[in-house]
CSV table of C-alpha atoms in Angstrom, one decimal:
chain,number,residue,atom,x,y,z
U,1,MET,CA,66.3,-15.4,-18.9
U,2,SER,CA,67.8,-12.7,-20.8
U,3,ALA,CA,71.3,-13.1,-22.2
U,4,ARG,CA,72.8,-9.9,-20.8
U,5,SER,CA,71.5,-9.4,-17.2
U,6,GLY,CA,70.4,-13.0,-16.4
U,7,LYS,CA,67.3,-11.7,-14.7
U,8,LYS,CA,63.9,-13.0,-15.2
U,9,LYS,CA,61.4,-11.1,-17.2
U,10,MET,CA,58.7,-9.3,-15.0
U,11,ILE,CA,55.1,-10.1,-15.6
U,12,LYS,CA,53.1,-7.1,-16.0
U,13,ILE,CA,50.2,-6.8,-13.2
U,14,SER,CA,47.4,-4.4,-13.7
U,15,ARG,CA,46.4,-2.1,-10.7
U,16,SER,CA,42.9,-3.6,-10.6
U,17,SER,CA,44.1,-7.4,-10.2
U,18,ARG,CA,46.6,-6.1,-7.5
U,19,ALA,CA,43.6,-4.4,-5.6
U,20,GLY,CA,41.4,-7.4,-6.4
U,21,ILE,CA,38.8,-5.7,-8.4
U,22,ILE,CA,37.2,-6.0,-11.8
U,23,PHE,CA,36.8,-2.1,-12.6
U,24,PRO,CA,39.8,-0.6,-14.5
U,25,VAL,CA,41.7,1.5,-12.0
U,26,GLY,CA,44.2,3.0,-14.6
U,27,ARG,CA,41.4,4.2,-16.7
U,28,LEU,CA,39.7,5.8,-13.7
U,29,LEU,CA,42.9,7.4,-12.6
U,30,ARG,CA,43.3,9.0,-16.2
U,31,TYR,CA,39.8,10.3,-16.3
U,32,LEU,CA,40.2,11.8,-12.8
U,33,ARG,CA,43.4,13.6,-13.9
U,34,LYS,CA,41.7,14.8,-17.1
U,35,SER,CA,38.8,16.2,-15.3
U,36,THR,CA,40.3,17.5,-12.0
U,37,PHE,CA,43.6,18.7,-13.2
U,38,LYS,CA,43.8,21.3,-10.6
U,39,TYR,CA,43.9,19.1,-7.6
U,40,ARG,CA,46.6,16.5,-6.6
U,41,ILE,CA,45.1,12.9,-6.9
U,42,GLY,CA,46.5,10.1,-4.5
U,43,MET,CA,47.3,6.7,-5.7
U,44,GLY,CA,44.6,5.3,-3.6
U,45,ALA,CA,41.6,7.5,-5.0
U,46,PRO,CA,41.1,5.7,-8.3
U,47,ILE,CA,41.3,2.2,-6.5
U,48,TYR,CA,38.5,3.4,-3.9
U,49,LEU,CA,36.4,5.0,-6.6
U,50,ALA,CA,36.7,1.6,-8.8
U,51,ALA,CA,35.8,-0.5,-5.7
U,52,VAL,CA,32.7,1.8,-4.9
U,53,MET,CA,31.5,1.7,-8.4
U,54,GLU,CA,32.0,-2.0,-8.7
U,55,TYR,CA,29.9,-2.6,-5.5
U,56,LEU,CA,27.0,-0.3,-6.5
U,57,ALA,CA,26.8,-1.9,-9.8
U,58,ALA,CA,26.9,-5.5,-8.6
U,59,GLU,CA,24.2,-4.6,-5.9
U,60,ILE,CA,21.9,-2.9,-8.4
U,61,LEU,CA,22.4,-5.9,-10.9
U,62,GLU,CA,21.5,-8.3,-8.1
U,63,LEU,CA,18.3,-6.5,-7.1
U,64,ALA,CA,17.4,-6.0,-10.9
U,65,GLY,CA,17.9,-9.5,-11.6
U,66,ASN,CA,15.5,-10.5,-8.5
U,67,ALA,CA,13.0,-8.0,-10.0
U,68,ALA,CA,13.2,-9.6,-13.5
U,69,ARG,CA,12.9,-12.9,-11.9
U,70,ASP,CA,9.9,-12.1,-10.0
U,71,ASN,CA,8.1,-10.8,-13.3
U,72,LYS,CA,9.1,-14.1,-15.2
U,73,LYS,CA,11.7,-12.3,-17.4
U,74,SER,CA,15.1,-13.8,-18.4
U,75,ARG,CA,16.6,-10.4,-19.4
U,76,ILE,CA,17.2,-7.3,-17.2
U,77,THR,CA,15.6,-4.2,-18.7
U,78,PRO,CA,15.8,-0.6,-17.4
U,79,ARG,CA,12.3,-1.1,-15.8
U,80,HIS,CA,13.8,-3.8,-13.7
U,81,ILE,CA,16.7,-1.4,-12.6
U,82,LEU,CA,14.2,1.3,-11.7
U,83,LEU,CA,12.2,-1.0,-9.7
U,84,ALA,CA,15.4,-2.4,-7.9
U,85,VAL,CA,16.4,1.3,-6.9
U,86,ALA,CA,12.9,2.3,-5.8
U,87,ASN,CA,12.7,-0.6,-3.6
U,88,ASP,CA,16.0,-0.4,-1.9
U,89,GLU,CA,16.0,2.4,0.8
U,90,GLU,CA,19.6,3.5,0.5
U,91,LEU,CA,19.8,3.2,-3.4
U,92,ASN,CA,16.6,5.3,-3.7
U,93,GLN,CA,18.2,8.0,-1.4
U,94,LEU,CA,21.4,8.0,-3.4
U,95,LEU,CA,19.8,8.1,-6.9
U,96,ARG,CA,16.9,10.0,-5.9
U,97,GLY,CA,17.4,12.9,-8.7
U,98,VAL,CA,18.6,10.3,-11.2
U,99,THR,CA,16.4,9.6,-14.2
U,100,ILE,CA,16.6,6.1,-15.9
U,101,ALA,CA,16.0,6.0,-19.4
U,102,CYS,CA,13.0,3.8,-20.7
U,103,GLY,CA,12.3,2.8,-17.1
U,104,GLY,CA,8.8,3.9,-16.9
U,105,VAL,CA,7.3,5.3,-13.7
U,106,LEU,CA,6.4,3.5,-10.5
U,107,PRO,CA,3.0,2.2,-10.2
U,108,ARG,CA,0.6,5.2,-9.0
U,109,ILE,CA,-2.8,5.2,-10.4
U,110,HIS,CA,-4.8,8.5,-10.0
U,111,PRO,CA,-8.0,7.7,-8.0
U,112,GLU,CA,-10.4,9.4,-10.7
U,113,LEU,CA,-9.1,6.9,-13.3
U,114,LEU,CA,-10.2,3.9,-11.2
U,115,ALA,CA,-13.5,5.4,-10.2
U,116,LYS,CA,-16.6,3.2,-10.9
U,117,LYS,CA,-18.9,4.5,-13.7
U,118,ARG,CA,-22.3,4.8,-12.1
U,119,GLY,CA,-25.5,5.5,-13.9
U,120,ALA,CA,-25.0,3.1,-16.8
U,121,ARG,CA,-28.0,1.1,-16.0
U,122,SER,CA,-30.3,4.1,-15.9
U,123,LYS,CA,-29.0,5.3,-19.1
U,124,VAL,CA,-29.8,1.8,-20.9
U,125,GLU,CA,-33.1,2.0,-19.3
U,126,THR,CA,-33.9,5.5,-20.6
U,127,ILE,CA,-32.8,4.4,-24.2
U,128,LEU,CA,-34.9,1.3,-24.1
U,129,SER,CA,-38.0,3.1,-22.8
U,130,THR,CA,-40.3,4.7,-25.4
U,131,PRO,CA,-40.2,8.4,-25.7
U,132,PRO,CA,-43.2,10.4,-24.3
U,133,GLU,CA,-44.1,11.9,-27.7
U,134,LYS,CA,-44.6,8.3,-29.1
U,135,LYS,CA,-46.8,7.2,-26.2
U,136,ALA,CA,-49.1,10.2,-26.5
U,137,LYS,CA,-49.6,9.6,-30.3
U,138,LYS,CA,-50.6,6.0,-29.6
U,139,ALA,CA,-53.0,7.1,-26.9
U,140,LYS,CA,-54.6,9.6,-29.4
U,141,LYS,CA,-55.1,6.9,-31.9
U,142,ALA,CA,-56.9,4.3,-29.5
U,143,LYS,CA,-59.2,5.9,-27.1
U,144,PRO,CA,-60.2,3.6,-24.5
U,145,SER,CA,-63.8,3.1,-22.9
U,146,PRO,CA,-64.4,5.1,-19.6
U,147,VAL,CA,-64.6,1.7,-17.8
U,148,LYS,CA,-61.0,0.8,-18.9
U,149,LYS,CA,-60.0,4.3,-17.8
U,150,ALA,CA,-61.2,3.8,-14.2
U,151,VAL,CA,-59.5,0.3,-14.1
U,152,LYS,CA,-56.2,2.0,-15.4
U,153,LYS,CA,-56.3,4.6,-12.8
U,154,ALA,CA,-56.7,2.2,-9.9
U,155,THR,CA,-53.9,0.0,-11.2
U,156,VAL,CA,-51.7,3.2,-11.6
U,157,LYS,CA,-52.5,4.3,-7.9
U,158,LYS,CA,-51.6,0.7,-6.6
U,159,ALA,CA,-48.6,0.7,-8.6
U,160,ARG,CA,-47.4,4.2,-7.4
U,161,LYS,CA,-48.0,3.0,-3.8
U,162,SER,CA,-46.1,-0.1,-4.1
U,163,LYS,CA,-43.3,1.8,-5.8
U,164,SER,CA,-43.2,4.4,-2.9
U,165,ALA,CA,-43.0,1.8,-0.3
U,166,ARG,CA,-40.1,0.0,-2.1
U,167,ARG,CA,-38.4,3.3,-2.2
U,168,GLY,CA,-38.8,3.6,1.6
U,169,LYS,CA,-37.7,0.1,2.2
U,170,ARG,CA,-34.6,0.7,0.0
U,171,ILE,CA,-33.7,4.1,1.5
U,172,GLU,CA,-34.0,2.5,5.1
U,173,SER,CA,-31.8,-0.6,4.2
U,174,LYS,CA,-29.1,1.7,2.5
U,175,LYS,CA,-29.0,4.0,5.7
U,176,GLU,CA,-28.8,0.7,7.9
U,177,GLY,CA,-26.0,-1.1,5.9
U,178,ALA,CA,-24.0,2.1,4.7
U,179,SER,CA,-21.0,1.1,6.6
U,180,SER,CA,-21.0,-2.4,5.6
U,181,SER,CA,-21.5,-1.8,2.0
U,182,THR,CA,-18.9,0.8,1.7
U,183,SER,CA,-16.3,-1.4,3.6
U,184,ASP,CA,-17.0,-4.3,1.5
U,185,ASP,CA,-16.0,-2.5,-1.7
U,186,VAL,CA,-14.0,0.7,-0.8
U,187,PRO,CA,-13.2,2.3,2.5
U,188,GLY,CA,-14.8,5.6,1.3
U,189,GLU,CA,-14.0,8.6,-0.9
U,190,GLY,CA,-10.5,9.2,-1.7
U,191,PHE,CA,-9.5,5.6,-1.3
U,192,THR,CA,-8.4,3.7,-4.4
U,193,ILE,CA,-8.1,-0.1,-4.5
U,194,LEU,CA,-5.0,-1.1,-6.5
U,195,SER,CA,-5.2,-5.0,-6.0
U,196,THR,CA,-7.0,-7.6,-3.9
U,197,LYS,CA,-5.9,-11.1,-2.9
U,198,SER,CA,-8.3,-13.7,-1.5
U,199,LEU,CA,-7.0,-15.4,1.8
U,200,LEU,CA,-7.5,-18.9,2.8
U,201,LEU,CA,-10.8,-18.5,4.8
U,202,GLY,CA,-12.3,-16.2,2.1
U,203,GLN,CA,-11.2,-12.8,3.4
U,204,LYS,CA,-10.1,-10.0,1.1
U,205,LEU,CA,-6.6,-8.5,1.4
U,206,SER,CA,-6.7,-5.3,-0.7
U,207,LEU,CA,-3.9,-2.8,-1.3
U,208,THR,CA,-5.4,0.7,-1.1
U,209,GLN,CA,-3.9,4.3,-2.0
U,210,SER,CA,-5.1,7.3,-0.1
U,211,GLU,CA,-3.5,10.2,1.6
U,212,VAL,CA,-2.5,10.3,5.5
U,213,SER,CA,-5.0,13.1,6.1
U,214,LYS,CA,-7.9,10.9,5.1
U,215,ILE,CA,-7.3,7.8,7.1
U,216,GLY,CA,-9.7,9.3,9.9
U,217,SER,CA,-12.5,9.2,7.1
U,218,ALA,CA,-12.3,5.5,6.3
U,219,LYS,CA,-15.6,3.8,6.6
U,220,VAL,CA,-14.4,0.6,8.2
U,221,GLU,CA,-15.2,-0.9,11.5
U,222,CYS,CA,-11.8,-0.7,12.8
U,223,ILE,CA,-8.5,1.2,12.3
U,224,ILE,CA,-5.0,0.4,13.4
U,225,ASN,CA,-2.9,3.1,15.0
U,226,PRO,CA,0.8,2.6,15.3
U,227,THR,CA,2.1,4.2,18.6
U,228,ASN,CA,4.3,3.6,21.6
U,229,ALA,CA,4.0,2.7,25.2
U,230,GLU,CA,2.5,6.1,26.2
U,231,ILE,CA,-0.1,6.0,23.3
U,232,ASP,CA,0.7,9.2,21.9
U,233,LEU,CA,-0.6,10.6,18.7
U,234,LYS,CA,2.6,12.2,17.5
U,235,GLU,CA,2.9,10.0,14.5
U,236,ASP,CA,1.3,10.8,11.0
U,237,VAL,CA,-1.5,8.4,11.5
U,238,GLY,CA,-2.2,9.6,14.9
U,239,ASN,CA,-2.2,13.1,13.9
U,240,ALA,CA,-4.7,12.4,11.1
U,241,LEU,CA,-7.0,10.6,13.7
U,242,GLU,CA,-6.8,13.3,16.1
U,243,LYS,CA,-7.8,15.9,13.6
U,244,ALA,CA,-10.6,13.8,12.3
U,245,GLY,CA,-11.9,12.9,15.7
U,246,GLY,CA,-11.3,16.1,17.6
U,247,LYS,CA,-11.3,16.6,21.3
U,248,LYS,CA,-13.6,13.8,21.9
U,249,PHE,CA,-11.3,11.2,20.3
U,250,LEU,CA,-8.3,12.6,22.2
U,251,ASP,CA,-10.2,12.4,25.6
U,252,ALA,CA,-11.0,8.8,24.7
U,253,VAL,CA,-7.3,8.1,24.1
U,254,LYS,CA,-6.5,9.6,27.3
U,255,GLU,CA,-9.0,7.8,29.4
U,256,LEU,CA,-7.9,4.5,27.7
U,257,PHE,CA,-4.3,5.1,28.7
U,258,LYS,CA,-5.3,5.9,32.2
U,259,SER,CA,-7.3,2.6,32.5
U,260,ASN,CA,-5.0,0.3,30.6
U,261,GLY,CA,-1.6,1.8,31.6
U,262,PRO,CA,1.6,1.8,29.2
U,263,LEU,CA,1.7,-0.9,26.5
U,264,ASP,CA,4.0,-3.6,26.3
U,265,VAL,CA,6.2,-4.1,23.2
U,266,ALA,CA,4.1,-5.8,20.6
U,267,GLY,CA,1.0,-5.2,22.7
U,268,ALA,CA,-2.2,-3.9,21.4
U,269,VAL,CA,-5.4,-2.5,23.0
U,270,LEU,CA,-8.8,-1.7,21.7
U,271,GLY,CA,-10.7,1.6,22.1
U,272,GLN,CA,-13.6,3.5,21.2
U,273,ALA,CA,-13.5,6.1,18.2
U,274,PRO,CA,-15.8,8.9,19.0
U,275,GLY,CA,-15.9,11.4,16.1
U,276,LEU,CA,-14.7,8.8,13.4
U,277,PRO,CA,-16.7,6.8,11.1
U,278,ALA,CA,-15.1,3.6,12.5
U,279,LYS,CA,-16.3,2.2,15.6
U,280,PHE,CA,-12.9,1.2,17.2
U,281,ILE,CA,-9.3,1.8,17.0
U,282,ILE,CA,-6.5,-0.7,17.9
U,283,HIS,CA,-3.6,1.0,19.4
U,284,CYS,CA,-0.3,-1.1,18.9
U,285,ASN,CA,3.1,-0.5,20.3
U,286,ILE,CA,5.4,-1.1,17.4
U,287,PRO,CA,9.1,-2.6,18.2
U,288,GLN,CA,12.0,-0.6,17.0
U,289,TRP,CA,14.3,-1.9,14.3
U,290,GLY,CA,17.6,-3.2,15.5
U,291,VAL,CA,16.3,-4.4,18.8
U,292,ASP,CA,16.6,-8.1,19.7
U,293,LYS,CA,13.9,-10.3,18.0
U,294,CYS,CA,12.3,-7.0,16.5
U,295,GLU,CA,11.1,-9.1,13.3
U,296,GLU,CA,9.3,-11.5,15.8
U,297,GLN,CA,7.7,-8.9,17.8
U,298,LEU,CA,6.4,-7.1,14.6
U,299,GLU,CA,4.8,-10.5,13.4
U,300,LYS,CA,3.3,-10.7,17.1
U,301,THR,CA,2.0,-7.2,17.0
U,302,VAL,CA,0.1,-7.8,13.7
U,303,MET,CA,-1.4,-11.1,15.3
U,304,ASN,CA,-2.4,-9.4,18.4
U,305,CYS,CA,-4.3,-6.8,16.4
U,306,LEU,CA,-6.1,-9.4,14.4
U,307,THR,CA,-7.1,-11.4,17.4
U,308,LEU,CA,-8.6,-8.2,19.2
U,309,ALA,CA,-10.6,-7.8,15.8
U,310,ASP,CA,-11.9,-11.1,16.0
U,311,GLU,CA,-12.7,-11.1,19.7
U,312,LYS,CA,-15.0,-8.1,18.9
U,313,LYS,CA,-16.4,-9.8,15.8
U,314,LEU,CA,-15.3,-6.9,13.4
U,315,LYS,CA,-15.8,-7.6,9.6
U,316,SER,CA,-13.4,-5.0,8.3
U,317,ILE,CA,-10.1,-3.5,9.5
U,318,ALA,CA,-7.8,-0.8,8.0
U,319,PHE,CA,-3.9,-1.4,8.5
U,320,PRO,CA,-1.9,2.0,7.4
U,321,SER,CA,1.9,1.5,6.8
U,322,ILE,CA,3.1,0.6,10.1
U,323,ALA,CA,6.7,0.1,11.5
U,324,SER,CA,8.6,2.2,8.6
U,325,SER,CA,8.4,5.7,9.9
U,326,ARG,CA,9.6,6.4,13.4
U,327,ASN,CA,10.2,2.7,14.1
U,328,CYS,CA,12.9,2.7,11.2
U,329,PHE,CA,11.9,-0.8,9.7
U,330,PRO,CA,13.0,-1.0,6.1
U,331,LYS,CA,9.8,-0.8,4.2
U,332,HIS,CA,10.4,-4.3,2.1
U,333,ILE,CA,11.2,-6.0,5.4
U,334,ALA,CA,8.1,-4.5,7.3
U,335,ALA,CA,6.0,-5.5,4.1
U,336,GLN,CA,7.2,-9.1,4.2
U,337,LEU,CA,6.7,-9.6,7.9
U,338,ILE,CA,3.3,-8.1,8.0
U,339,LEU,CA,2.0,-10.0,5.0
U,340,LYS,CA,3.4,-13.1,6.3
U,341,ALA,CA,2.0,-12.6,9.7
U,342,ILE,CA,-1.4,-12.0,8.3
U,343,SER,CA,-1.2,-15.3,6.1
U,344,ASN,CA,-0.2,-17.3,9.1
U,345,TYR,CA,-2.9,-16.0,11.3
U,346,PHE,CA,-5.7,-17.2,8.8
U,347,ASP,CA,-3.8,-20.3,8.0
U,348,ASN,CA,-4.0,-21.5,11.8
U,349,ALA,CA,-7.4,-20.0,12.6
U,350,THR,CA,-10.4,-22.3,12.1
U,351,SER,CA,-13.0,-19.3,11.5
U,352,SER,CA,-12.8,-15.6,11.6
U,353,SER,CA,-15.4,-12.7,11.5
U,354,LEU,CA,-13.0,-10.5,9.5
U,355,LYS,CA,-14.1,-10.2,5.7
U,356,ASN,CA,-11.9,-7.4,4.6
U,357,ILE,CA,-8.5,-6.1,5.3
U,358,PHE,CA,-7.4,-2.9,3.7
U,359,PHE,CA,-3.8,-1.7,3.6
U,360,VAL,CA,-4.0,2.0,3.4
U,361,LEU,CA,-0.5,3.1,1.7
U,362,PHE,CA,0.4,6.7,1.1
U,363,ASP,CA,3.6,7.0,-0.9
U,364,SER,CA,4.7,5.5,-4.3
U,365,GLU,CA,7.5,3.6,-2.7
U,366,SER,CA,5.6,1.8,-0.2
U,367,ILE,CA,2.8,0.8,-3.1
U,368,GLY,CA,5.5,-0.6,-5.3
U,369,ILE,CA,7.0,-2.7,-2.6
U,370,TYR,CA,3.6,-4.0,-1.2
U,371,VAL,CA,2.5,-4.7,-4.7
U,372,GLN,CA,5.7,-6.9,-5.2
U,373,GLU,CA,5.5,-8.6,-1.8
U,374,MET,CA,1.7,-9.2,-2.2
U,375,ALA,CA,2.7,-11.0,-5.6
U,376,LYS,CA,5.0,-13.2,-3.8
U,377,LEU,CA,2.6,-14.3,-1.2
U,378,ASP,CA,1.7,-18.0,-1.4
U,379,ILE,CA,-2.0,-18.5,-0.1
């Protein structure tokens, strides 16, 4: 109490504490007045700006903390902030033109850098074998008898015949098993395997980078085509398959729709793939994001595709990035659900003909998300 007026002293309360936020409202008001002195600034403008900035900071720090924890780090670095922004669809769109210092780049490796070096064995053999000049000198020094010459000629002829027979067998075996050998390692040219993981029954789950236009050239036994109830080819994967297969493929899809009718949500149907290296195409009706039980339906779609492949006793299958284009699924949610559905399918199955499952991804954002989600996958 003061002696003169008898009133209590007023405790000063900042604008930030009145608004219930941490960021300084008064400082932001001062900055706004300094930078935008031509315009009138309302009293609610700095409060709103401080609230938005605080929300964005909290969101980015939370996602960056999750990225640091996934990488088994106790301190958040600019790299974790970059991964947090890139893996969130809304933040990535907001900060699309922003460069984060010392953040590095998203994991995208050029296919040529991961190409297998061939011819190393032949080089070693040529180095170990003696040069022709030395062989000629040795032959001049020791002249064999005519009987020995005849024996040598006969043995050389037999060796040449056996070599030619072996070569013919190798060529035939290569032609017969070309599709299986390519599908075991890489789906073909233009496809780069980024990481692999072994599943419970011994299957290989591989993250593969390529372009959308090359999905039709994948040398696997089956390709998944995300579509709608009418089995149209309007999506990116469908367009690429139509261009690769031509009119024969389009006619086969139309006949399949006539015989099968419209697809149910989460339904899948197997059809022929004329004009493509793959033998079959599985067309699946992906649910729309936001619909009731859409997450369960997406898992069911993946299960139905794998069941059809097992019924046909297929060994290799290519999954493009489904559910995240026109079906509007957030990419990280779609990756979690698809990987979880595949893991659950092989956990519950007693046996399966599938040996290789390739995830064909086309953009750096999807690659970063699937690499992280695949690392979290417990098998």
